[in-house]
Coordinates of C-alpha atoms in Angstrom, one line a residue:
M98 CA -19.3 -31.8 0.9
E99 CA -20.0 -28.1 0.2
N100 CA -23.8 -28.6 0.5
K101 CA -23.3 -30.3 3.9
A102 CA -21.7 -27.2 5.4
N103 CA -23.3 -24.5 3.2
N104 CA -25.9 -23.4 5.8
L105 CA -23.1 -22.6 8.2
F106 CA -21.8 -19.8 6.0
L107 CA -22.9 -16.3 5.2
K108 CA -23.2 -14.8 1.7
Y109 CA -19.7 -13.3 1.5
Q110 CA -18.2 -16.6 2.9
K111 CA -20.0 -18.6 0.3
K112 CA -18.8 -16.3 -2.4
W113 CA -15.2 -16.8 -1.3
L114 CA -15.7 -20.6 -1.1
N115 CA -17.3 -20.8 -4.5
D116 CA -14.6 -18.7 -6.2
K117 CA -12.4 -21.3 -7.9
A118 CA -9.6 -18.9 -8.9
R119 CA -6.1 -20.2 -8.3
V120 CA -5.0 -17.0 -6.6
K121 CA -7.5 -15.1 -4.3
L122 CA -6.9 -12.1 -2.1
A123 CA -9.3 -10.9 0.6
A124 CA -9.2 -7.4 2.1
K125 CA -11.6 -7.7 4.9
S126 CA -12.9 -6.4 8.2
R127 CA -11.7 -7.9 11.5
R128 CA -13.7 -10.7 13.1
I129 CA -16.1 -11.7 10.4
G130 CA -15.3 -15.4 10.2
F131 CA -12.6 -15.5 7.5
T132 CA -10.4 -18.0 9.2
W133 CA -13.5 -20.1 9.7
I134 CA -14.3 -20.3 6.0
Q135 CA -10.6 -20.6 4.9
S136 CA -10.1 -23.6 7.2
F137 CA -13.1 -25.3 5.6
E138 CA -11.7 -24.6 2.1
D139 CA -8.3 -26.0 3.1
V140 CA -9.8 -29.2 4.6
K141 CA -11.9 -29.7 1.5
D142 CA -8.8 -29.2 -0.7
A143 CA -6.7 -31.5 1.3
L144 CA -9.3 -34.2 1.0
T145 CA -10.4 -33.7 -2.6
L146 CA -8.0 -31.6 -4.6
K147 CA -5.3 -33.2 -6.7
I148 CA -2.5 -31.5 -8.7
R149 CA -0.9 -33.8 -11.4
G150 CA -2.7 -36.7 -9.8
K151 CA -1.4 -36.1 -6.3
V152 CA -3.0 -34.8 -3.1
I153 CA -1.8 -31.5 -1.8
D154 CA -0.4 -30.2 1.4
V155 CA -1.6 -26.9 2.8
W156 CA 0.9 -24.4 4.3
F157 CA -0.8 -21.7 6.5
T158 CA 0.9 -18.8 8.2
S159 CA -0.3 -15.9 10.2
A160 CA 1.2 -12.9 12.0
D161 CA 1.1 -14.6 15.4
E162 CA 1.1 -18.0 17.0
S163 CA -2.3 -17.7 18.5
A164 CA -3.9 -17.3 15.1
A165 CA -2.1 -20.5 13.9
K166 CA -3.5 -22.4 16.8
E167 CA -7.0 -21.1 16.2
Y168 CA -6.8 -22.1 12.6
I169 CA -5.7 -25.7 13.4
L170 CA -8.6 -26.0 15.8
Y171 CA -11.0 -25.0 13.1
C172 CA -9.4 -27.5 10.7
K173 CA -9.9 -30.3 13.3
F174 CA -13.5 -29.2 13.7
W175 CA -14.2 -29.4 10.0
A176 CA -12.4 -32.7 9.6
K177 CA -14.6 -34.2 12.4
S178 CA -17.8 -32.6 11.0
L179 CA -17.0 -34.1 7.6
N180 CA -16.2 -37.5 9.1
A181 CA -12.7 -37.3 7.6
G182 CA -10.3 -39.4 9.4
F183 CA -7.1 -37.6 10.4
K184 CA -4.1 -37.9 12.7
D185 CA -3.3 -35.0 15.0
I186 CA 0.5 -34.6 14.5
G187 CA 0.6 -31.7 17.0
E188 CA 3.7 -29.6 17.1
E189 CA 6.7 -30.8 15.2
I190 CA 10.1 -29.3 14.3
I191 CA 10.4 -28.8 10.5
D192 CA 13.8 -27.0 10.6
E193 CA 15.8 -27.9 13.6
E194 CA 18.7 -25.6 12.8
K195 CA 16.4 -22.5 12.6
G196 CA 14.0 -23.7 15.2
I197 CA 11.0 -23.6 12.9
K198 CA 7.9 -25.5 14.1
A199 CA 4.6 -26.4 12.6
L200 CA 1.2 -27.5 14.0
S201 CA 0.0 -30.3 11.7
I202 CA -2.8 -32.7 11.0
E203 CA -2.6 -35.5 8.4
F204 CA -5.4 -37.2 6.6
K205 CA -5.7 -40.8 5.5
N206 CA -4.9 -39.9 1.9
G207 CA -1.5 -38.5 3.0
A208 CA -2.3 -34.8 2.7
R209 CA -1.3 -32.5 5.5
I210 CA -2.4 -29.2 6.8
N211 CA 0.4 -27.3 8.4
A212 CA 0.3 -24.0 10.4
I213 CA 3.8 -22.6 10.4
S214 CA 5.4 -19.5 11.9
S215 CA 5.7 -16.2 10.1
N216 CA 9.4 -16.7 9.6
P217 CA 10.0 -16.6 5.8
S218 CA 12.4 -19.5 6.1
A219 CA 9.5 -21.8 7.1
F220 CA 8.4 -21.9 3.4
R221 CA 11.7 -22.9 2.0
S222 CA 11.8 -26.2 0.2
K223 CA 8.0 -26.7 0.5
G224 CA 5.4 -27.3 -2.1
G225 CA 1.6 -27.1 -1.9
K226 CA -1.3 -24.7 -1.3
V227 CA -0.2 -21.5 0.5
V228 CA -2.5 -19.4 2.8
I229 CA -1.0 -16.2 4.2
D230 CA -3.3 -14.8 6.9
E231 CA -3.0 -11.1 8.1
F232 CA -0.3 -10.5 5.4
A233 CA -0.3 -6.7 6.0
F234 CA 0.8 -7.3 9.6
H235 CA 3.8 -9.7 9.0
K236 CA 7.1 -8.3 10.3
N237 CA 8.9 -8.9 7.0
P238 CA 6.2 -9.3 4.2
V239 CA 8.6 -8.9 1.3
E240 CA 10.9 -11.7 2.5
L241 CA 7.9 -13.8 3.3
W242 CA 6.5 -13.3 -0.2
K243 CA 9.8 -14.2 -1.8
A244 CA 9.9 -17.4 0.2
A245 CA 6.2 -18.3 -0.2
K246 CA 5.8 -17.6 -3.9
P247 CA 7.9 -20.6 -5.2
V248 CA 5.8 -23.0 -3.0
I249 CA 2.9 -22.8 -5.5
T250 CA 5.1 -22.9 -8.7
W251 CA 3.6 -26.2 -9.9
G252 CA 0.0 -24.9 -10.0
F253 CA -1.0 -25.0 -6.4
P254 CA -3.5 -22.4 -5.0
L255 CA -2.6 -19.3 -3.2
R256 CA -4.8 -17.4 -0.6
I257 CA -3.8 -14.0 0.8
I258 CA -6.1 -12.6 3.5
S259 CA -5.7 -9.5 5.7
S260 CA -7.3 -6.5 7.2
L261 CA -5.6 -3.2 6.1
N262 CA -2.5 -1.8 7.7
G263 CA -1.9 1.5 5.9
T264 CA -0.7 1.8 2.3
N265 CA 3.0 1.4 2.7
N266 CA 3.1 -2.4 2.4
L267 CA 3.0 -5.2 -0.1
F268 CA -0.6 -6.2 0.7
Y269 CA -2.0 -2.8 -0.3
R270 CA 0.2 -2.8 -3.4
F271 CA -1.3 -6.1 -4.4
I272 CA -4.8 -4.7 -4.1
Q273 CA -3.9 -1.7 -6.3
L274 CA -2.2 -3.9 -8.9
I275 CA -5.3 -6.2 -9.1
K276 CA -7.5 -3.2 -9.6
K277 CA -5.3 -1.8 -12.4
G278 CA -5.4 -5.2 -14.1
K279 CA -1.7 -5.8 -13.7
L280 CA -2.3 -8.9 -11.5
K281 CA -4.9 -11.4 -12.8
W282 CA -6.0 -12.4 -9.3
S283 CA -9.4 -12.6 -7.8
L284 CA -10.1 -9.8 -5.3
H285 CA -12.7 -9.9 -2.5
E286 CA -13.3 -6.8 -0.3
I287 CA -15.6 -7.2 2.7
T288 CA -16.3 -4.4 5.1
I289 CA -18.1 -4.7 8.4
F290 CA -21.1 -3.2 6.6
D291 CA -21.0 -5.9 4.0
A292 CA -20.8 -8.6 6.7
V293 CA -23.7 -7.2 8.6
K294 CA -25.8 -6.9 5.5
D295 CA -25.1 -10.5 4.8
G296 CA -26.3 -11.6 8.2
L297 CA -23.3 -11.3 10.6
V298 CA -25.4 -9.8 13.5
D299 CA -28.1 -12.4 13.0
K300 CA -25.4 -15.1 13.3
I301 CA -24.0 -13.5 16.5
Y302 CA -27.5 -13.1 18.1
D303 CA -28.6 -16.5 16.7
R304 CA -31.9 -15.0 15.4
K305 CA -33.3 -12.6 12.9
T306 CA -32.4 -9.0 14.0
T307 CA -34.1 -5.7 13.2
E308 CA -32.5 -2.9 11.3
Q309 CA -32.4 -0.9 14.4
E310 CA -30.6 -3.6 16.3
R311 CA -28.0 -4.0 13.5
L312 CA -27.4 -0.2 13.4
Q313 CA -27.0 -0.2 17.2
W314 CA -24.6 -3.1 17.0
L315 CA -22.5 -1.1 14.5
D316 CA -22.6 2.0 16.6
D317 CA -21.4 0.1 19.7
L318 CA -18.6 -1.5 17.7
K319 CA -17.5 1.8 16.3
E320 CA -17.6 3.5 19.8
G321 CA -15.5 0.6 21.2
C322 CA -12.7 1.4 18.7
G323 CA -11.9 4.6 20.5
D324 CA -10.8 6.6 17.4
E325 CA -11.8 7.1 13.8
E326 CA -8.6 5.7 12.3
T327 CA -9.0 2.3 14.1
W328 CA -12.6 2.1 12.9
L329 CA -11.8 2.9 9.3
Q330 CA -8.8 0.5 9.0
E331 CA -9.9 -2.4 11.1
Y332 CA -13.5 -2.6 10.0
C333 CA -14.1 -0.4 6.9
C334 CA -11.2 -1.5 4.7
V335 CA -10.0 2.1 4.5
A336 CA -6.2 2.3 4.6
V337 CA -5.4 4.8 7.3
D338 CA -2.5 6.3 5.3
E339 CA -5.0 7.2 2.6
A340 CA -7.5 8.6 5.1
S341 CA -4.8 11.0 6.4
A342 CA -3.0 11.8 3.2
F343 CA -2.4 15.4 2.4
I344 CA -3.0 14.9 -1.3
S345 CA -5.3 12.0 -2.1
F346 CA -4.7 9.5 -4.9
E347 CA -7.9 10.7 -6.5
L348 CA -6.5 14.2 -6.9
I349 CA -3.1 12.9 -8.0
N350 CA -4.6 10.6 -10.7
S351 CA -6.8 13.5 -12.0
C352 CA -3.6 15.4 -13.0
T353 CA -1.7 12.7 -14.9
E354 CA -0.8 12.6 -18.5
D355 CA 2.2 11.7 -20.8
C356 CA 4.1 14.9 -20.3
I357 CA 7.8 14.1 -20.2
K358 CA 9.8 15.6 -23.0
E359 CA 13.4 16.3 -24.0
L360 CA 14.4 19.7 -22.6
Q361 CA 15.7 20.9 -26.0
E362 CA 12.2 20.4 -27.5
I363 CA 10.5 22.8 -25.0
K364 CA 9.7 26.3 -26.0
G365 CA 7.8 27.6 -22.9
D366 CA 9.1 29.0 -19.7
L367 CA 10.8 26.6 -17.4
F368 CA 10.6 26.6 -13.6
I369 CA 12.8 24.2 -11.5
G370 CA 12.6 22.8 -8.0
F371 CA 15.6 21.2 -6.4
D372 CA 15.4 19.2 -3.2
V373 CA 19.0 18.5 -2.2
A374 CA 20.4 15.4 -0.6
R375 CA 23.7 13.5 -0.6
K376 CA 23.4 10.0 0.9
H377 CA 20.3 9.0 2.7
D378 CA 17.6 10.5 0.5
L379 CA 17.2 11.3 -3.2
S380 CA 18.3 14.6 -4.7
V381 CA 15.5 15.5 -7.0
I382 CA 15.5 18.1 -9.7
S383 CA 12.1 18.7 -11.3
V384 CA 11.7 20.8 -14.4
F385 CA 8.2 22.2 -15.2
E386 CA 7.1 24.0 -18.3
K387 CA 4.4 26.6 -17.6
L388 CA 1.8 27.0 -20.3
G389 CA -0.8 29.4 -19.3
S390 CA -1.6 28.6 -15.7
V391 CA -0.7 24.9 -16.0
F392 CA 2.7 23.4 -14.9
Y393 CA 3.8 20.3 -17.0
L394 CA 6.6 18.1 -15.6
R395 CA 9.0 17.8 -18.5
K396 CA 12.1 16.4 -16.9
L397 CA 12.9 14.6 -13.6
F398 CA 16.4 14.0 -12.3
E399 CA 16.4 11.5 -9.4
L400 CA 19.9 11.4 -8.0
K401 CA 21.1 8.9 -5.4
N402 CA 24.5 9.1 -3.8
I403 CA 25.7 11.7 -6.4
K404 CA 28.6 14.0 -5.6
Y405 CA 27.7 17.7 -5.1
Q406 CA 29.9 18.7 -8.1
D407 CA 28.0 16.3 -10.3
Q408 CA 24.7 17.6 -9.0
K409 CA 25.8 21.1 -9.6
S410 CA 26.8 20.2 -13.2
I411 CA 23.3 18.8 -13.9
I412 CA 21.4 21.8 -12.4
K413 CA 23.6 24.2 -14.3
S414 CA 22.9 22.4 -17.6
V415 CA 19.2 23.3 -17.0
L416 CA 19.9 26.8 -15.7
N417 CA 21.9 27.5 -18.9
L418 CA 18.8 26.9 -21.1
N419 CA 17.5 30.1 -22.7
N420 CA 13.9 29.5 -21.5
T421 CA 14.8 28.7 -17.9
R422 CA 13.2 31.4 -15.7
R423 CA 13.7 30.5 -12.1
L424 CA 15.0 27.9 -9.7
A425 CA 13.8 27.4 -6.1
I426 CA 16.4 25.2 -4.2
D427 CA 16.3 23.7 -0.8
S428 CA 19.0 25.6 1.2
T429 CA 18.5 23.7 4.4
G430 CA 21.6 22.0 5.9
I431 CA 23.6 20.3 3.1
G432 CA 21.9 22.4 0.4
N433 CA 23.1 25.7 1.8
Q434 CA 26.5 25.8 0.1
L435 CA 25.2 24.6 -3.3
S436 CA 22.3 27.1 -3.2
E437 CA 24.6 30.0 -2.3
E438 CA 27.0 29.2 -5.1
L439 CA 24.3 29.0 -7.7
K440 CA 22.7 32.3 -6.5
D441 CA 26.1 34.0 -6.7
E442 CA 26.7 32.7 -10.2
Y443 CA 23.2 33.2 -11.7
G444 CA 21.7 36.0 -9.5
S445 CA 18.9 36.2 -7.0
R446 CA 16.3 36.7 -9.7
M447 CA 17.2 33.3 -11.3
V448 CA 18.0 31.3 -8.1
E449 CA 16.1 31.5 -4.8
P450 CA 17.4 29.5 -1.9
V451 CA 14.5 28.3 0.3
M452 CA 15.2 27.4 3.9
F453 CA 12.9 24.6 5.1
T454 CA 11.1 25.7 8.2
Q455 CA 7.6 24.7 9.4
K456 CA 6.2 27.9 7.9
T457 CA 7.9 27.6 4.5
K458 CA 7.1 23.9 4.2
E459 CA 3.5 24.8 4.9
E460 CA 3.5 27.4 2.2
L461 CA 5.2 25.0 -0.3
A462 CA 2.9 22.1 0.5
Y463 CA -0.3 24.2 0.1
K464 CA 0.8 25.7 -3.1
L465 CA 1.3 22.2 -4.5
L466 CA -2.1 21.0 -3.1
Y467 CA -3.8 23.9 -4.7
A468 CA -2.1 23.2 -8.0
F469 CA -3.6 19.7 -7.9
Q470 CA -7.1 20.9 -6.7
D471 CA -7.2 23.5 -9.5
K472 CA -5.8 21.1 -12.1
N473 CA -2.9 23.4 -12.7
I474 CA -0.3 20.6 -12.7
R475 CA 0.5 17.6 -14.9
I476 CA 2.7 14.7 -13.9
P477 CA 3.3 11.3 -15.6
D478 CA 1.3 8.3 -14.6
D479 CA 4.2 6.8 -12.6
E480 CA 3.7 4.8 -9.5
D481 CA 6.9 6.0 -7.7
I482 CA 6.0 9.6 -8.3
K483 CA 2.4 9.3 -7.2
N484 CA 3.3 7.3 -4.1
D485 CA 5.9 10.0 -3.2
I486 CA 3.3 12.8 -3.5
H487 CA 0.8 10.7 -1.6
S488 CA 3.2 9.9 1.3
I489 CA 3.1 13.4 2.8
K490 CA 0.8 13.8 5.8
R491 CA -0.3 17.0 7.6
M492 CA 0.1 16.6 11.3
N493 CA -0.4 18.7 14.4
T494 CA 2.4 18.8 16.9
S495 CA 1.8 18.8 20.7
T496 CA 2.3 22.6 20.6
G497 CA -0.4 23.1 18.0
A498 CA 2.0 23.8 15.2
I499 CA 1.5 22.2 11.7
R500 CA 4.1 19.7 10.5
F501 CA 4.4 18.0 7.1
D502 CA 6.2 14.8 7.0
A503 CA 6.4 11.3 5.4
Q504 CA 7.8 7.9 6.3
R505 CA 11.3 7.5 5.0
S506 CA 11.8 4.8 2.4
E507 CA 15.1 3.0 1.9
T508 CA 14.8 3.1 -1.9
D509 CA 12.6 6.2 -2.5
G510 CA 13.8 8.7 0.0
H511 CA 11.8 11.0 2.2
A512 CA 9.0 12.5 -0.1
D513 CA 11.8 14.2 -2.0
R514 CA 9.8 14.4 -5.3
F515 CA 7.0 16.1 -3.4
W516 CA 9.3 18.8 -2.1
S517 CA 11.0 19.3 -5.4
F518 CA 7.6 19.7 -7.2
A519 CA 6.5 22.1 -4.5
L520 CA 9.6 24.2 -4.9
A521 CA 9.1 24.3 -8.7
I522 CA 5.5 25.4 -8.3
Y523 CA 6.7 28.0 -5.8
A524 CA 9.3 29.2 -8.3
G525 CA 6.6 29.6 -11.0
T526 CA 4.0 31.5 -8.9
N527 CA 4.2 35.1 -7.9
E528 CA 1.1 35.4 -5.8
P529 CA 1.8 36.3 -2.1
Y530 CA 1.3 33.5 0.3
V531 CA -1.9 33.6 2.2
K532 CA -2.5 31.4 5.3
P533 CA -4.7 28.6 3.8
D534 CA -8.0 27.5 5.1
I535 CA -8.4 23.8 5.2
R536 CA -10.2 22.5 2.2
T537 CA -12.1 19.2 2.2
V538 CA -10.7 16.9 -0.3
K539 CA -12.8 14.0 -1.5
R540 CA -10.7 10.9 -1.1
N541 CA -11.0 7.6 -3.0
I542 CA -9.3 4.9 -1.1
Y543 CA -9.3 2.5 -4.0
T544 CA -7.2 4.5 -6.4
G545 CA -3.4 4.8 -6.4
N546 CA -0.5 3.0 -7.9
F547 CA 2.6 1.5 -6.6
S548 CA 6.2 0.9 -7.6
E549 CA 6.8 -1.4 -10.5
L550 CA 9.6 -2.9 -8.4
D551 CA 7.3 -5.6 -7.0
I552 CA 5.6 -6.3 -10.4
K553 CA 8.8 -7.8 -11.6
N554 CA 8.6 -10.4 -8.8
L555 CA 5.0 -11.3 -9.7
R556 CA 5.5 -12.2 -13.3
G557 CA 5.5 -15.9 -12.5
F558 CA 1.8 -15.7 -11.7
L559 CA 0.7 -13.9 -14.8

């Protein structure tokens, strides 16, 4: 069956088809024929694959209804091409109460291929092969994953396919976990350049093309994107969040080591950064030991919904250590009273309130960036910490001013660790602030780690 259709496929498509891993993930360029090859694999599996002696059903979902319809058309094409008798079920309701529908075809052996909506409830009480298309663009990927994962419990295959949509999503996390060896899945990455090298333009033109023609085709495609970010993300497998990150994962990973210690064990000078919050974000107290020119993160207090008096008790316990030299504390808004109380009690040489303005945030952010660039900071190899640092982006406002901001997370706050670290570095450096020139930072889009939170939900596959 594979030989009959083999000439229709390009090299990267054949590689995907010939990969017999139970769980496969593809991070790929747009419009390179992945639905085409996946529909063939699914028809083949529905006709030939058996789990515990029984044929399998296929459950396909994409981010929009048009993709599901296109997928079913491809499945019908392959079924006809392979002379496999099938019944076109058409659209049917599979959950009347929730209004969930499926487009289905059924083969003579009883196996079905079903294209369902992106509603996570569509996967409930199902069993069989799961194909999640454009996973990074689903409205609720975490809930979709929770519903889809049990479908393959009895040994069925899983396929996850998508172009990239930033770094703050489950699809990108899966990629990083695979690369770190924490998920034993098969990973395929196919950029538009890979596809062209393997013959995509020849396939489009239906003839052998010259190198000049292929380069011109790529130039035209890029020009049609309108901006660099669209080109990088949609066609080059570069997560836009990484491309625009203020501190890249490459820099962050170059400054990690096992550095956390009990405060009582530390003999060097301590410098503290305190980013204050009460309800919506994290209050973060970072304690760095400075040895020579290098700051080592020794203790990190991450406080969520902690009363001010309790926060004050914690910070005072650190300030009271004999080797504590200085605290820089966020005095913006809700931190104003706490910072003033601490300054009155410990003095202005020990405690410096820092009002967050665009100018001071720029100073703080660049001091932290330079610490990473100069390898003058050490942090633990922790996914949450590294994600937090990486989440900050440098943006230009409509008035030309520079703004530093990050997307707020329900669980991890608003880059609160980043600002706490920046305050601590500020507390421990005495150099006057100089307006920075923009340094070019080499970025590696394939490094970076993510929260262990999702790893716990993936144990069933390992």
